[in-house]
């Protein structure tokens, strides 16, 4: 009731406008769910008996800012300012869509009742409505009870619901994670039996749902649901492949469960270090070990995964491209996976200045994310080892800060730029200038900054030796 009172200036005026014109209008779906949970934002969804043309005409009386981008699907949008607040509104005509088996895109049909509109929605907790004229609560499919019990069910049978729109199976995982709800057994069974139906959904929509799931506060249960039901096999098979059989000698930990724990810890670090939810950080945490199944070898009494970082970077590049992730996301995730073992080469020894510079140089713009991934990747139950690793990484970060203050590590460049190199060596732009640049960058990494005149002598000596 408090939430309804908060939005009363908007819904009361909107309700009167539609009712006086002879139409029904309801607050519906996620807006009702979030109001009941006390987390309603400024995006409000409504459904109405009015046609799209009638809705558009009425909303133009309600606010000067409207748009009809979704009109062919019955949706008219509007922006309403009231009492210092700004509300984004969408009003959709009652729907009674028809689906064909080969597509999740419905043949749009408009309905004539609120109950008929609600039964076509994904879950009962999203199939509740409030009549704006009478304030009557409409809940024909038990959404309020399910919301109270923390259960995800479908208004119709899950088989019908998922056959109509297979993407709802991924939404089940996202809502389970976001709301902390349990998915009902019949829904889980239908997800297992109908997993292959997700193949008719575009990769862009699948990627959007996966991203939405990963960006929730606690995505672990939702991710695990996708693996348990076989849905992940259809679009991210490298993830369930991490369920490597642990041999009788327990020569390696459960890589899949380890990856979920790393994801949990990466999210905790993200929050602790003051970052917003970051899809690159979370994809890298979840998939950092996807190269292990291909590289697992048994060597006497132990198991090895040599070069799984390199193999994993290649696998993740191919998979994320297939899922239509933006190029910058693909490159960043691959780079983090390629570098995620770098710290362990030094964790038991001391870091030279050159090693610190090289670590920073290779990480580049991904240094902060690499800090989080490396820290999150420590899941050992051995407290002594965990403490040793944590202290070693704290020392590394301290060394990076110390050297950065002295040498501007965040902008690590060679002693001379390309123009200076060409002047000193009498070269024109070309491959040899790039080779000289790479040599000076490595010299800078290994020895630290030197005066410009000394850098010129070092460059000339290298050039003379190279051409001897």
XYZ file of C-alpha atoms in Angstrom:
468
model
C 0.000 0.000 0.000
C 2.881 2.367 0.756
C 4.285 1.794 -2.711
C 0.873 2.404 -4.292
C 0.476 5.614 -2.308
C 3.909 6.720 -3.520
C 2.881 6.376 -7.162
C -0.730 7.508 -6.599
C -0.278 10.878 -8.359
C 0.562 8.960 -11.535
C -1.749 5.941 -11.413
C -4.817 7.823 -10.151
C -4.693 10.357 -12.987
C -3.935 7.661 -15.554
C -6.733 5.473 -14.199
C -9.311 8.267 -14.406
C -8.243 9.147 -17.944
C -8.717 5.602 -19.281
C -11.818 4.837 -17.185
C -13.597 8.015 -18.296
C -12.899 6.961 -21.891
C -14.594 3.588 -21.192
C -11.457 1.407 -20.911
C -9.951 -0.848 -18.254
C -6.349 -0.226 -17.224
C -4.158 -2.153 -14.767
C -0.733 -1.838 -13.181
C 0.752 -5.194 -14.124
C 3.619 -7.686 -14.069
C 6.985 -6.750 -12.635
C 5.644 -3.429 -11.356
C 3.154 -5.217 -9.080
C 5.757 -7.768 -8.014
C 8.277 -5.082 -7.110
C 5.635 -3.022 -5.306
C 4.828 -6.050 -3.146
C 8.537 -6.545 -2.469
C 8.999 -2.856 -1.629
C 11.498 -2.224 -4.418
C 9.377 -0.499 -7.076
C 11.423 1.854 -9.230
C 10.353 4.551 -11.693
C 9.494 2.228 -14.599
C 5.777 1.378 -14.565
C 4.053 -1.229 -16.751
C 0.332 -1.175 -17.497
C -2.090 -3.229 -19.561
C -5.389 -1.998 -20.964
C -8.478 -2.941 -22.949
C -7.862 0.114 -25.162
C -6.448 -0.411 -28.640
C -2.942 0.903 -29.414
C -4.410 3.895 -31.302
C -6.741 4.706 -28.404
C -3.893 4.307 -25.904
C -1.659 6.635 -27.891
C -4.362 9.308 -28.060
C -5.052 9.089 -24.313
C -1.374 9.202 -23.328
C -0.906 12.350 -25.410
C -3.505 13.956 -23.138
C -1.596 12.655 -20.107
C 1.903 13.855 -21.026
C 3.577 15.653 -23.965
C 6.308 13.008 -24.195
C 5.143 9.767 -25.821
C 6.561 7.274 -28.323
C 5.107 4.450 -30.395
C 8.176 2.311 -31.138
C 6.383 -0.834 -29.887
C 2.982 0.026 -31.338
C 2.854 -3.030 -33.625
C 3.069 -5.145 -30.448
C 0.436 -3.035 -28.733
C 2.812 -0.961 -26.584
C 2.892 2.826 -26.290
C 5.532 4.507 -24.140
C 5.466 7.787 -22.252
C 7.493 9.916 -19.874
C 5.616 11.631 -17.035
C 7.010 14.182 -14.580
C 5.141 14.485 -11.297
C 6.066 16.028 -7.917
C 9.746 16.190 -8.827
C 9.873 12.562 -9.980
C 10.148 11.218 -13.508
C 8.230 8.077 -14.488
C 8.782 5.939 -17.560
C 5.496 4.359 -18.518
C 4.558 1.592 -20.939
C 0.921 0.758 -21.669
C 0.168 -2.418 -23.638
C -3.141 -3.610 -25.010
C -4.383 -6.951 -23.570
C -2.522 -9.685 -25.444
C -3.674 -13.133 -26.574
C -0.755 -14.102 -28.811
C -0.444 -17.253 -30.896
C 2.934 -19.058 -31.068
C 4.233 -21.450 -33.712
C 6.584 -24.300 -32.827
C 9.438 -23.115 -35.062
C 9.668 -19.616 -33.592
C 9.494 -17.832 -30.243
C 8.154 -14.713 -31.956
C 4.372 -14.625 -31.524
C 1.738 -13.724 -34.055
C 0.472 -10.669 -32.239
C -3.189 -10.872 -31.243
C -5.003 -8.554 -28.875
C -7.172 -9.996 -26.105
C -10.304 -8.876 -24.325
C -9.689 -9.750 -20.654
C -7.115 -9.264 -17.937
C -7.111 -12.977 -17.028
C -6.343 -13.923 -20.624
C -3.500 -11.421 -20.673
C -1.986 -12.655 -17.409
C -1.925 -16.346 -18.350
C 0.456 -15.585 -21.249
C 3.078 -14.152 -18.896
C 6.225 -16.030 -17.866
C 5.767 -16.646 -14.110
C 2.941 -16.325 -11.609
C 4.861 -13.687 -9.629
C 4.796 -11.601 -12.826
C 1.117 -12.369 -13.532
C -0.559 -10.108 -10.971
C -2.351 -6.814 -11.638
C -4.059 -3.917 -9.873
C -7.137 -2.263 -11.389
C -6.397 1.479 -11.415
C -10.086 2.398 -11.198
C -11.146 0.139 -8.321
C -7.722 -0.699 -6.796
C -8.824 -4.354 -6.903
C -5.952 -6.845 -6.748
C -6.112 -9.376 -9.607
C -4.259 -12.658 -9.025
C -5.927 -15.563 -10.848
C -2.843 -17.831 -10.794
C -1.644 -17.584 -7.195
C 1.272 -15.191 -7.721
C 0.944 -13.628 -4.265
C 1.275 -17.002 -2.521
C 4.261 -17.892 -4.717
C 5.863 -14.536 -3.964
C 5.419 -15.125 -0.242
C 6.755 -18.686 -0.503
C 9.669 -17.728 -2.767
C 8.683 -20.103 -5.583
C 8.835 -19.686 -9.352
C 5.935 -21.315 -11.198
C 4.342 -20.695 -14.592
C 0.694 -19.519 -14.941
C -0.044 -22.231 -17.536
C 1.789 -25.555 -17.583
C 5.551 -25.082 -17.954
C 5.505 -27.210 -21.106
C 3.054 -24.819 -22.785
C 4.852 -21.746 -21.458
C 8.315 -22.863 -22.576
C 7.056 -24.156 -25.906
C 5.562 -20.716 -26.570
C 8.743 -18.886 -25.555
C 11.822 -21.020 -24.769
C 13.706 -17.939 -23.534
C 11.561 -18.178 -20.407
C 13.727 -21.100 -19.314
C 16.707 -18.740 -19.074
C 14.525 -16.159 -17.349
C 13.734 -18.775 -14.716
C 17.437 -18.934 -13.873
C 17.768 -15.131 -13.841
C 14.726 -14.582 -11.625
C 15.770 -17.401 -9.294
C 19.123 -15.666 -8.818
C 17.770 -12.130 -8.641
C 14.933 -12.887 -6.223
C 16.570 -15.763 -4.352
C 13.596 -17.996 -5.218
C 13.316 -21.768 -5.639
C 12.186 -23.026 -9.040
C 9.277 -25.456 -8.682
C 10.047 -29.125 -9.505
C 7.668 -29.246 -12.490
C 9.383 -26.201 -14.003
C 12.842 -27.769 -13.514
C 11.626 -30.994 -15.138
C 10.263 -29.098 -18.124
C 13.569 -27.203 -18.466
C 15.442 -30.535 -18.608
C 13.006 -32.112 -21.066
C 12.803 -29.069 -23.329
C 16.384 -27.766 -23.172
C 16.987 -28.268 -26.898
C 14.107 -25.891 -27.663
C 16.376 -23.002 -26.649
C 18.121 -23.560 -30.012
C 15.405 -21.564 -31.823
C 16.250 -18.441 -29.786
C 18.695 -15.920 -31.253
C 22.162 -15.772 -29.698
C 21.625 -12.070 -28.985
C 18.643 -12.808 -26.731
C 20.468 -15.688 -25.036
C 23.475 -13.457 -24.419
C 21.264 -10.741 -22.948
C 19.719 -13.199 -20.464
C 23.104 -14.686 -19.548
C 24.483 -11.201 -18.958
C 21.455 -10.252 -16.872
C 21.934 -13.377 -14.769
C 25.659 -12.813 -14.257
C 25.079 -9.205 -13.189
C 22.741 -10.165 -10.333
C 24.123 -9.980 -6.800
C 24.207 -13.777 -6.398
C 24.175 -15.529 -9.793
C 25.564 -18.862 -8.569
C 22.247 -20.714 -8.152
C 20.952 -19.489 -11.494
C 24.133 -20.575 -13.274
C 23.990 -23.968 -11.583
C 20.344 -24.364 -12.637
C 21.327 -23.867 -16.280
C 24.022 -26.529 -15.930
C 21.817 -29.015 -14.048
C 19.008 -28.786 -16.591
C 21.288 -29.139 -19.622
C 20.481 -25.669 -20.941
C 24.096 -24.512 -20.598
C 25.134 -27.390 -22.883
C 23.200 -25.705 -25.680
C 24.971 -22.328 -25.646
C 27.917 -22.496 -23.210
C 29.100 -26.139 -23.260
C 32.546 -25.269 -21.879
C 30.961 -24.530 -18.495
C 29.365 -27.953 -17.777
C 32.517 -29.520 -19.251
C 34.317 -28.274 -16.134
C 32.570 -31.027 -14.142
C 35.660 -33.199 -14.409
C 35.494 -36.539 -12.705
C 37.543 -36.393 -9.514
C 39.590 -39.592 -9.310
C 39.679 -41.810 -6.246
C 42.897 -40.176 -5.030
C 41.337 -36.685 -5.241
C 44.338 -35.433 -7.162
C 42.543 -32.222 -8.144
C 39.608 -30.200 -6.856
C 36.199 -30.009 -8.543
C 36.945 -27.435 -11.258
C 33.277 -26.554 -11.808
C 32.516 -25.870 -8.142
C 35.827 -24.032 -7.859
C 34.773 -21.776 -10.757
C 31.457 -20.954 -9.073
C 33.334 -20.086 -5.874
C 35.740 -17.854 -7.801
C 32.702 -16.076 -9.285
C 31.273 -15.557 -5.780
C 34.577 -14.170 -4.528
C 35.086 -11.947 -7.572
C 31.682 -10.348 -6.913
C 32.588 -9.789 -3.252
C 35.862 -8.115 -4.304
C 34.030 -6.035 -6.894
C 31.815 -4.632 -4.142
C 34.622 -4.284 -1.591
C 36.765 -2.301 -4.041
C 33.889 0.025 -4.947
C 33.132 -1.170 -8.489
C 29.783 -1.447 -10.241
C 28.689 -4.923 -11.456
C 31.119 -5.759 -14.275
C 30.369 -8.374 -16.931
C 34.065 -8.690 -17.883
C 35.061 -9.423 -14.294
C 32.295 -11.993 -13.898
C 32.787 -13.793 -17.208
C 36.527 -14.035 -16.521
C 35.908 -15.419 -13.027
C 33.377 -18.013 -14.199
C 35.362 -19.153 -17.255
C 38.983 -18.681 -16.167
C 39.608 -22.452 -16.103
C 37.751 -23.525 -19.261
C 41.054 -24.658 -20.743
C 41.483 -27.352 -18.087
C 39.422 -30.190 -19.627
C 41.486 -30.014 -22.838
C 44.826 -29.880 -21.014
C 44.305 -32.377 -18.175
C 47.085 -34.961 -17.966
C 47.974 -37.535 -15.313
C 51.646 -37.560 -14.433
C 52.371 -40.257 -11.906
C 50.632 -39.367 -8.645
C 49.404 -35.951 -9.742
C 47.255 -34.326 -12.392
C 48.409 -31.355 -14.464
C 46.754 -28.691 -16.616
C 49.777 -27.238 -18.404
C 49.017 -24.170 -20.558
C 45.320 -24.165 -19.664
C 45.578 -20.371 -19.454
C 46.603 -20.074 -23.114
C 44.110 -22.699 -24.282
C 41.380 -21.107 -22.174
C 41.957 -17.673 -23.720
C 41.461 -19.160 -27.194
C 38.358 -21.102 -26.171
C 36.723 -18.142 -24.469
C 37.381 -15.923 -27.487
C 35.602 -18.361 -29.767
C 32.679 -18.878 -27.384
C 32.048 -15.233 -26.514
C 32.185 -14.274 -30.189
C 29.611 -16.985 -30.900
C 27.406 -15.406 -28.213
C 27.755 -11.989 -29.895
C 29.507 -10.274 -26.998
C 31.083 -6.930 -27.965
C 34.666 -7.140 -29.198
C 36.044 -5.169 -26.248
C 34.421 -7.599 -23.802
C 35.809 -10.632 -25.666
C 39.337 -9.208 -25.744
C 39.314 -8.191 -22.090
C 38.029 -11.556 -20.839
C 40.532 -13.464 -23.018
C 43.399 -11.302 -21.783
C 42.493 -11.888 -18.135
C 42.266 -15.643 -18.638
C 45.604 -15.641 -20.458
C 47.225 -13.781 -17.521
C 45.420 -15.335 -14.559
C 48.331 -17.634 -13.648
C 51.039 -14.997 -14.012
C 51.111 -14.146 -10.314
C 51.689 -17.765 -9.286
C 55.008 -17.802 -11.080
C 56.255 -15.378 -8.452
C 54.014 -16.115 -5.456
C 56.650 -18.168 -3.651
C 59.543 -15.847 -4.404
C 60.441 -12.200 -4.398
C 59.340 -9.818 -7.136
C 62.138 -7.925 -8.831
C 61.414 -4.432 -10.112
C 61.599 -5.819 -13.644
C 59.001 -8.511 -12.857
C 56.650 -5.915 -11.379
C 57.001 -3.672 -14.431
C 56.413 -6.603 -16.777
C 53.286 -7.636 -14.837
C 51.867 -4.113 -15.081
C 52.865 -3.747 -18.731
C 51.255 -7.026 -19.780
C 48.056 -6.358 -17.811
C 47.674 -2.879 -19.263
C 44.159 -1.521 -18.789
C 43.064 -4.803 -17.194
C 45.339 -4.485 -14.134
C 42.564 -3.809 -11.616
C 40.462 -6.670 -12.992
C 43.525 -8.930 -12.905
C 44.007 -8.013 -9.235
C 40.440 -9.122 -8.494
C 40.589 -12.319 -10.566
C 43.906 -13.412 -9.051
C 42.667 -12.805 -5.518
C 39.319 -14.513 -6.219
C 41.105 -17.548 -7.685
C 42.415 -18.499 -4.246
C 39.874 -21.016 -2.937
C 42.168 -23.292 -0.936
C 40.836 -24.522 2.423
C 44.375 -24.606 3.770
C 44.374 -21.487 5.935
C 48.146 -21.249 6.069
C 48.460 -21.401 2.279
C 45.544 -18.971 1.792
C 47.168 -16.489 4.174
C 50.519 -16.847 2.404
C 48.955 -16.224 -1.018
C 46.964 -13.241 0.235
C 50.027 -11.649 1.791
C 52.092 -12.301 -1.331
C 49.527 -10.552 -3.492
C 49.207 -7.684 -1.043
C 52.983 -7.286 -1.291
C 52.756 -7.292 -5.099
C 50.063 -4.598 -5.113
C 52.168 -2.567 -2.681
C 55.216 -2.930 -4.941
C 53.144 -1.846 -7.944
C 51.940 1.251 -6.095
C 55.462 2.034 -4.927
C 57.013 1.727 -8.389
C 54.076 3.529 -9.982
C 54.694 6.527 -7.746
C 58.344 6.548 -8.810
C 58.069 5.662 -12.482
C 54.514 6.319 -13.735
C 53.917 2.602 -14.342
C 50.352 3.196 -15.472
C 51.810 4.831 -18.587
C 54.753 2.482 -19.121
C 56.449 3.473 -22.375
C 59.929 3.087 -23.830
C 62.579 5.739 -23.242
C 62.113 7.188 -26.752
C 59.020 7.445 -28.941
C 58.761 6.442 -32.607
C 59.689 9.874 -33.949
C 62.822 10.034 -31.795
C 63.815 6.507 -32.848
C 63.578 7.456 -36.528
C 65.654 10.601 -35.935
C 68.395 8.750 -34.018
C 68.653 5.846 -36.485
C 67.816 7.753 -39.668
C 64.880 5.466 -40.442
C 61.560 5.930 -42.200
C 58.321 4.459 -40.780
C 58.416 0.667 -41.019
C 59.003 -2.673 -39.335
C 62.470 -1.762 -38.035
C 61.062 1.199 -36.074
C 58.610 -1.168 -34.394
C 61.430 -3.562 -33.510
C 63.457 -0.714 -32.001
C 60.416 0.435 -30.036
C 59.893 -3.094 -28.660
C 63.564 -3.309 -27.656
C 63.409 -0.003 -25.763
C 60.165 -1.017 -24.035
C 61.746 -4.251 -22.848
C 64.849 -2.321 -21.689
C 62.588 0.091 -19.796
C 60.767 -2.832 -18.197
C 63.954 -4.601 -17.196
C 66.024 -1.647 -16.001
C 63.595 1.157 -15.214
C 63.730 4.740 -16.503
C 67.016 6.243 -17.751
C 67.919 9.732 -19.081
C 67.222 10.455 -22.738
C 70.895 10.787 -23.742
C 71.643 7.406 -22.187
C 68.639 5.917 -23.998
C 70.033 7.216 -27.297
C 73.351 5.460 -26.652
C 71.578 2.205 -25.683
C 69.529 2.374 -28.895
C 72.591 3.017 -31.069
C 74.491 0.159 -29.437
C 71.560 -2.208 -30.057
C 71.294 -1.060 -33.671
C 75.028 -1.519 -34.310
C 75.010 -5.012 -32.799
C 71.870 -5.934 -34.742
C 73.466 -4.906 -38.052
C 76.954 -6.270 -37.339
